[in-house]
Tab-separated table of C-alpha atoms in Angstrom:
chain	number	residue	atom	x	y	z
S	284	UNK	CA	-21.523	-4.876	-12.496
S	285	UNK	CA	-19.366	-2.053	-11.252
S	286	UNK	CA	-20.341	1.558	-11.020
S	287	UNK	CA	-20.125	3.472	-14.261
S	288	UNK	CA	-18.366	6.375	-12.606
S	289	UNK	CA	-20.817	8.952	-13.987
S	290	UNK	CA	-22.278	9.861	-10.619
S	291	UNK	CA	-20.239	11.240	-7.760
S	292	UNK	CA	-19.741	9.036	-4.739
S	293	UNK	CA	-20.532	10.593	-1.395
S	294	UNK	CA	-17.562	10.875	0.946
S	295	UNK	CA	-19.201	8.384	3.311
S	296	UNK	CA	-19.399	5.876	0.459
S	297	UNK	CA	-15.724	6.544	-0.345
S	298	UNK	CA	-14.756	5.969	3.292
S	299	UNK	CA	-16.707	2.729	3.733
S	300	UNK	CA	-15.957	1.340	0.273
S	301	UNK	CA	-12.262	2.195	0.576
S	302	UNK	CA	-11.899	0.552	3.974
S	303	UNK	CA	-13.860	-2.528	2.905
S	304	UNK	CA	-11.884	-2.872	-0.322
S	305	UNK	CA	-8.638	-2.513	1.613
S	306	UNK	CA	-9.725	-5.247	4.011
S	307	UNK	CA	-10.667	-7.594	1.169
S	308	UNK	CA	-7.452	-6.898	-0.727
S	309	UNK	CA	-5.286	-7.309	2.365
S	310	UNK	CA	-6.964	-10.516	3.492
S	311	UNK	CA	-6.709	-12.156	0.066
S	312	UNK	CA	-3.235	-11.006	-0.920
S	313	UNK	CA	-1.476	-11.036	2.445
S	314	UNK	CA	-2.824	-14.392	3.558
S	315	UNK	CA	-2.149	-15.996	0.180
S	316	UNK	CA	0.982	-14.030	-0.739
S	317	UNK	CA	2.352	-13.062	2.672
S	318	UNK	CA	5.452	-15.120	1.923
S	319	UNK	CA	6.328	-12.773	-0.954
S	320	UNK	CA	5.801	-9.672	1.213
S	321	UNK	CA	8.030	-11.208	3.890
S	322	UNK	CA	10.677	-12.182	1.340
S	323	UNK	CA	10.629	-8.704	-0.205
S	324	UNK	CA	11.220	-7.072	3.171
S	325	UNK	CA	13.999	-9.510	4.038
S	326	UNK	CA	15.997	-8.867	0.867
S	327	UNK	CA	15.573	-5.094	1.271
S	328	UNK	CA	17.147	-5.320	4.722
S	329	UNK	CA	20.855	-6.151	4.794
S	330	UNK	CA	20.468	-9.831	3.996
S	331	UNK	CA	23.450	-12.194	4.086
S	332	UNK	CA	22.138	-14.223	1.145
S	333	UNK	CA	22.653	-12.488	-2.217
S	334	UNK	CA	19.699	-14.233	-3.884
S	335	UNK	CA	16.641	-12.275	-4.982
S	336	UNK	CA	14.773	-15.389	-6.054
S	337	UNK	CA	11.625	-15.226	-3.878
S	338	UNK	CA	11.193	-18.985	-3.793
S	339	UNK	CA	14.748	-19.506	-2.514
S	340	UNK	CA	14.290	-16.825	0.123
S	341	UNK	CA	11.009	-18.413	1.234
S	342	UNK	CA	12.560	-21.891	1.269
S	343	UNK	CA	15.496	-20.702	3.373
S	344	UNK	CA	13.197	-18.981	5.876
S	345	UNK	CA	11.010	-22.090	6.243
S	346	UNK	CA	14.057	-24.316	6.725
S	347	UNK	CA	15.692	-22.042	9.283
S	348	UNK	CA	12.736	-20.482	11.103
S	349	UNK	CA	9.641	-22.515	10.240
S	350	UNK	CA	6.635	-21.608	8.040
S	351	UNK	CA	5.057	-19.419	10.725
S	352	UNK	CA	7.863	-16.879	10.278
S	353	UNK	CA	6.470	-15.925	6.875
S	354	UNK	CA	3.440	-14.349	8.554
S	355	UNK	CA	5.394	-12.078	10.902
S	356	UNK	CA	3.760	-8.649	10.844
S	357	UNK	CA	0.879	-9.859	8.668
S	358	UNK	CA	-1.877	-8.846	11.100
S	359	UNK	CA	-0.412	-5.353	11.461
S	360	UNK	CA	-0.438	-5.003	7.690
S	361	UNK	CA	-4.077	-6.070	7.352
S	362	UNK	CA	-5.248	-3.596	10.007
S	363	UNK	CA	-3.122	-0.869	8.488
S	364	UNK	CA	-4.402	-1.550	4.979
S	365	UNK	CA	-8.033	-1.141	6.038
S	366	UNK	CA	-7.271	2.255	7.581
S	367	UNK	CA	-4.924	3.273	4.769
S	368	UNK	CA	-7.387	2.621	1.965
S	369	UNK	CA	-10.320	4.181	3.795
S	370	UNK	CA	-8.274	7.350	4.322
S	371	UNK	CA	-6.712	7.568	0.891
S	372	UNK	CA	-9.939	6.912	-1.030
S	373	UNK	CA	-11.929	9.515	0.918
S	374	UNK	CA	-9.135	12.088	0.598
S	375	UNK	CA	-8.607	11.323	-3.105
S	376	UNK	CA	-12.325	11.542	-3.873
S	377	UNK	CA	-12.591	14.775	-1.864
S	378	UNK	CA	-9.887	16.349	-4.011
S	379	UNK	CA	-11.482	15.000	-7.180
S	380	UNK	CA	-14.774	16.658	-6.264
S	381	UNK	CA	-13.021	19.974	-5.706
S	382	UNK	CA	-10.945	20.040	-8.888
S	383	UNK	CA	-12.860	18.025	-11.505
S	384	UNK	CA	-13.930	19.563	-14.807
S	385	UNK	CA	-17.592	20.616	-14.284
S	386	UNK	CA	-18.539	19.616	-17.834
S	387	UNK	CA	-16.828	16.242	-18.231
S	388	UNK	CA	-16.548	15.268	-14.542
S	389	UNK	CA	-12.901	14.271	-15.116
S	390	UNK	CA	-9.501	15.487	-13.906
S	391	UNK	CA	-6.458	16.284	-16.007
S	392	UNK	CA	-3.597	13.742	-15.681
S	393	UNK	CA	-1.583	16.260	-13.659
S	394	UNK	CA	-4.434	16.872	-11.213
S	395	UNK	CA	-5.016	13.126	-10.918
S	396	UNK	CA	-1.391	12.661	-9.870
S	397	UNK	CA	-1.455	15.640	-7.496
S	398	UNK	CA	-4.646	14.325	-5.874
S	399	UNK	CA	-2.880	11.006	-5.352
S	400	UNK	CA	0.155	12.672	-3.768
S	401	UNK	CA	-2.033	14.604	-1.312
S	402	UNK	CA	-4.061	11.538	-0.311
S	403	UNK	CA	-0.854	9.516	0.069
S	404	UNK	CA	0.572	12.037	2.533
S	405	UNK	CA	-2.647	11.939	4.566
S	406	UNK	CA	-2.718	8.117	4.581
S	407	UNK	CA	0.949	7.891	5.567
S	408	UNK	CA	0.456	10.264	8.484
S	409	UNK	CA	-2.618	8.649	9.984
S	410	UNK	CA	-2.243	4.960	9.130
S	411	UNK	CA	0.643	3.717	7.005
S	412	UNK	CA	3.772	4.819	8.855
S	413	UNK	CA	2.839	3.311	12.267
S	414	UNK	CA	1.629	-0.021	10.870
S	415	UNK	CA	4.498	-0.375	8.392
S	416	UNK	CA	6.951	0.426	11.190
S	417	UNK	CA	5.571	-2.419	13.329
S	418	UNK	CA	5.511	-4.859	10.393
S	419	UNK	CA	9.077	-4.085	9.360
S	420	UNK	CA	10.379	-4.136	12.926
S	421	UNK	CA	8.807	-7.554	13.534
S	422	UNK	CA	10.309	-9.017	10.353
S	423	UNK	CA	13.706	-7.523	11.176
S	424	UNK	CA	13.495	-8.732	14.785
S	425	UNK	CA	12.668	-12.279	13.622
S	426	UNK	CA	16.056	-12.528	11.908
S	427	UNK	CA	18.090	-12.184	15.093
S	428	UNK	CA	16.802	-11.418	18.607
S	429	UNK	CA	13.208	-12.656	18.270
S	430	UNK	CA	12.007	-10.372	21.088
S	431	UNK	CA	8.551	-9.552	19.756
S	432	UNK	CA	5.736	-12.028	20.318
S	433	UNK	CA	2.936	-10.054	18.623
S	434	UNK	CA	2.271	-6.690	16.949
S	435	UNK	CA	0.903	-5.326	20.231
S	436	UNK	CA	3.976	-6.529	22.147
S	437	UNK	CA	6.248	-4.978	19.514
S	438	UNK	CA	4.339	-1.699	19.762
S	439	UNK	CA	4.557	-1.563	23.561
S	440	UNK	CA	8.234	-2.505	23.561
S	441	UNK	CA	9.237	0.069	20.957
S	442	UNK	CA	7.236	2.843	22.665
S	443	UNK	CA	8.835	1.999	26.018
S	444	UNK	CA	12.300	2.131	24.465
S	445	UNK	CA	11.965	5.127	22.143
S	446	UNK	CA	8.819	7.058	23.045
S	447	UNK	CA	5.588	7.236	21.048
S	448	UNK	CA	6.647	9.381	18.108
S	449	UNK	CA	10.110	7.911	17.599
S	450	UNK	CA	8.764	4.385	17.977
S	451	UNK	CA	5.831	4.592	15.566
S	452	UNK	CA	6.971	7.339	13.210
S	453	UNK	CA	10.531	6.244	12.566
S	454	UNK	CA	10.984	6.378	8.815
S	455	UNK	CA	8.116	8.850	8.374
S	456	UNK	CA	9.855	10.780	5.577
S	457	UNK	CA	10.776	7.684	3.556
S	458	UNK	CA	7.379	6.085	4.173
S	459	UNK	CA	5.568	9.256	3.124
S	460	UNK	CA	7.702	9.553	-0.007
S	461	UNK	CA	6.828	5.960	-0.836
S	462	UNK	CA	3.149	6.328	0.047
S	463	UNK	CA	2.689	9.650	-1.785
S	464	UNK	CA	4.352	8.302	-4.925
S	465	UNK	CA	2.540	4.965	-4.729
S	466	UNK	CA	-0.885	6.524	-4.182
S	467	UNK	CA	-0.251	9.134	-6.851
S	468	UNK	CA	0.758	6.529	-9.429
S	469	UNK	CA	-1.840	3.905	-8.431
S	470	UNK	CA	-4.927	6.085	-7.999
S	471	UNK	CA	-3.769	8.553	-10.645
S	472	UNK	CA	-3.164	5.847	-13.262
S	473	UNK	CA	-6.428	4.089	-12.439
S	474	UNK	CA	-8.424	7.315	-12.648
S	475	UNK	CA	-6.700	8.383	-15.888
S	476	UNK	CA	-7.584	5.017	-17.462
S	477	UNK	CA	-11.133	5.252	-16.165
S	478	UNK	CA	-11.597	8.820	-17.466
S	479	UNK	CA	-10.154	7.759	-20.843
S	480	UNK	CA	-12.653	4.895	-21.058
S	481	UNK	CA	-15.563	7.027	-19.852
S	482	UNK	CA	-15.005	9.703	-22.492
S	483	UNK	CA	-14.991	6.970	-25.161
S	484	UNK	CA	-18.058	5.167	-23.775
S	485	UNK	CA	-16.097	2.017	-22.934
S	486	UNK	CA	-18.257	-0.033	-20.506
S	487	UNK	CA	-16.963	-0.220	-16.936
S	488	UNK	CA	-17.219	-3.969	-16.389
S	489	UNK	CA	-15.626	-6.003	-13.638
S	490	UNK	CA	-12.986	-7.233	-16.117
S	491	UNK	CA	-12.174	-3.666	-17.191
S	492	UNK	CA	-11.885	-2.483	-13.593
S	493	UNK	CA	-9.650	-5.411	-12.615
S	494	UNK	CA	-7.410	-4.845	-15.653
S	495	UNK	CA	-7.108	-1.125	-14.893
S	496	UNK	CA	-6.148	-1.915	-11.304
S	497	UNK	CA	-3.586	-4.515	-12.390
S	498	UNK	CA	-1.993	-2.083	-14.865
S	499	UNK	CA	-1.846	0.574	-12.147
S	500	UNK	CA	-0.191	-1.940	-9.796
S	501	UNK	CA	2.461	-2.835	-12.375
S	502	UNK	CA	3.377	0.805	-12.970
S	503	UNK	CA	3.503	1.399	-9.200
S	504	UNK	CA	6.267	-1.171	-8.703
S	505	UNK	CA	8.383	0.094	-11.602
S	506	UNK	CA	8.206	3.731	-10.502
S	507	UNK	CA	8.163	3.581	-6.697
S	508	UNK	CA	10.355	0.603	-5.732
S	509	UNK	CA	13.316	2.815	-4.639
S	510	UNK	CA	11.072	4.583	-2.107
S	511	UNK	CA	9.859	1.199	-0.808
S	512	UNK	CA	13.448	0.023	-0.329
S	513	UNK	CA	14.441	3.194	1.529
S	514	UNK	CA	11.329	2.906	3.698
S	515	UNK	CA	12.207	-0.656	4.680
S	516	UNK	CA	15.773	0.290	5.658
S	517	UNK	CA	14.563	3.276	7.682
S	518	UNK	CA	11.991	1.212	9.591
S	519	UNK	CA	14.218	-1.663	10.656
S	520	UNK	CA	14.568	-2.293	14.392
S	521	UNK	CA	17.773	-0.234	14.512
S	522	UNK	CA	16.311	2.401	12.224
S	523	UNK	CA	18.036	4.783	9.839
S	524	UNK	CA	17.648	8.318	8.581
S	525	UNK	CA	16.996	9.060	4.915
S	526	UNK	CA	20.676	9.722	4.181
S	527	UNK	CA	21.855	6.629	6.064
S	528	UNK	CA	19.247	4.438	4.365
S	529	UNK	CA	20.289	5.764	0.949
S	530	UNK	CA	24.022	5.302	1.472
S	531	UNK	CA	23.583	1.838	3.011
S	532	UNK	CA	21.681	0.578	-0.045
S	533	UNK	CA	24.391	1.973	-2.355
S	534	UNK	CA	27.131	0.432	-0.213
S	535	UNK	CA	25.438	-2.987	-0.076
S	536	UNK	CA	24.149	-3.415	-3.615
S	537	UNK	CA	24.820	-0.330	-5.756
S	538	UNK	CA	22.106	1.573	-7.626
S	539	UNK	CA	20.393	-1.680	-8.603
S	540	UNK	CA	19.754	-2.267	-4.922
S	541	UNK	CA	16.947	0.304	-4.961
S	542	UNK	CA	14.882	-2.131	-7.055
S	543	UNK	CA	15.731	-5.070	-4.789
S	544	UNK	CA	12.573	-7.050	-4.046
S	545	UNK	CA	10.716	-5.810	-7.152
S	546	UNK	CA	9.787	-9.299	-8.330
S	547	UNK	CA	8.321	-10.221	-4.950
S	548	UNK	CA	6.434	-6.941	-4.646
S	549	UNK	CA	5.127	-7.202	-8.217
S	550	UNK	CA	3.607	-10.617	-7.535
S	551	UNK	CA	1.409	-9.090	-4.829
S	552	UNK	CA	0.844	-5.577	-6.182
S	553	UNK	CA	-0.606	-6.571	-9.564
S	554	UNK	CA	-3.146	-8.881	-7.939
S	555	UNK	CA	-3.773	-6.389	-5.141
S	556	UNK	CA	-4.472	-3.566	-7.596
S	557	UNK	CA	-7.076	-5.597	-9.451
S	558	UNK	CA	-8.771	-6.777	-6.258
S	559	UNK	CA	-8.675	-3.354	-4.579
S	560	UNK	CA	-10.363	-1.367	-7.326
S	561	UNK	CA	-12.821	-4.098	-8.260
S	562	UNK	CA	-13.896	-4.425	-4.610
S	563	UNK	CA	-14.069	-0.647	-4.216
S	564	UNK	CA	-16.335	-0.193	-7.238
S	565	UNK	CA	-18.555	-3.108	-6.226
S	566	UNK	CA	-19.023	-1.876	-2.656
S	567	UNK	CA	-19.554	1.717	-3.825
S	568	UNK	CA	-22.195	0.588	-6.333
S	569	UNK	CA	-23.943	-1.367	-3.569
S	570	UNK	CA	-23.837	1.403	-0.963
S	571	UNK	CA	-24.618	4.449	-3.093
S	572	UNK	CA	-28.351	3.798	-3.671
S	573	UNK	CA	-28.822	2.692	-0.054
S	574	UNK	CA	-27.179	5.766	1.454
S	575	UNK	CA	-28.716	8.125	-1.099
S	576	UNK	CA	-32.172	6.810	-0.221
S	577	UNK	CA	-31.571	7.309	3.510
S	578	UNK	CA	-30.317	10.841	2.958
S	579	UNK	CA	-33.377	11.900	0.957
S	580	UNK	CA	-35.811	14.115	2.927
S	581	UNK	CA	-38.954	12.392	4.084
S	582	UNK	CA	-42.030	13.134	1.930
S	583	UNK	CA	-44.613	15.387	3.549
């Protein structure tokens, strides 16, 4: 069973459950679908091949660079996802506690989306931008110079060349736009669906939770893909400002270029959304009674 959502989660539960769920989601989806994440990033960079067929992109990479190339930046993504989801769930739940309706325990759709935007900005600042920068730089580097041997080596090299902030926070604006919109749509949509079901006494089963997460993941790709494309351009090894990233996409592919890589991202995001929220609710349901019991005052 998953939690019914009627009782508030403590912020410690949100932190632990969010980080654990992020780790589970990242491990399952990135290890099984890392090829699609790699292919998505490649076609969002200025790729010589015009194809957007993920299987052709993957085949070409394996033929030219070997299968190991598909996992470039994967470890950085897994570490970053654990931190990202721990931060965004605790910040989202903190805002929910502050602004929920005291009678129904729910948020309006607008407040759900605003809570997601705020938690996305926090997650981008403290976790997403640095790890996404390293992942994107490693994938971009693998196309040409092949300088980086590991995420740690890439981090040290970029810091030595550009300084700490410019190295790890290149593309901060585009990444934050993407993260704020993604978190707003994903967590907002999921919470709106959950509140809708709660008010109508629809049981919160594992199947319901997974379906809600998958729907949220689908909407995320449709709405936020342009921000993801701009983020990828800005975080390449050479880097680009927001204006340069925008104009380069238009010059290369036209307006349709902002949705380049959607198919590859959708294949991971739908599954990731279902796994993330199902894992989060399971872990929260497991931890809540344990932590609540430990926090109770000892009987005299």
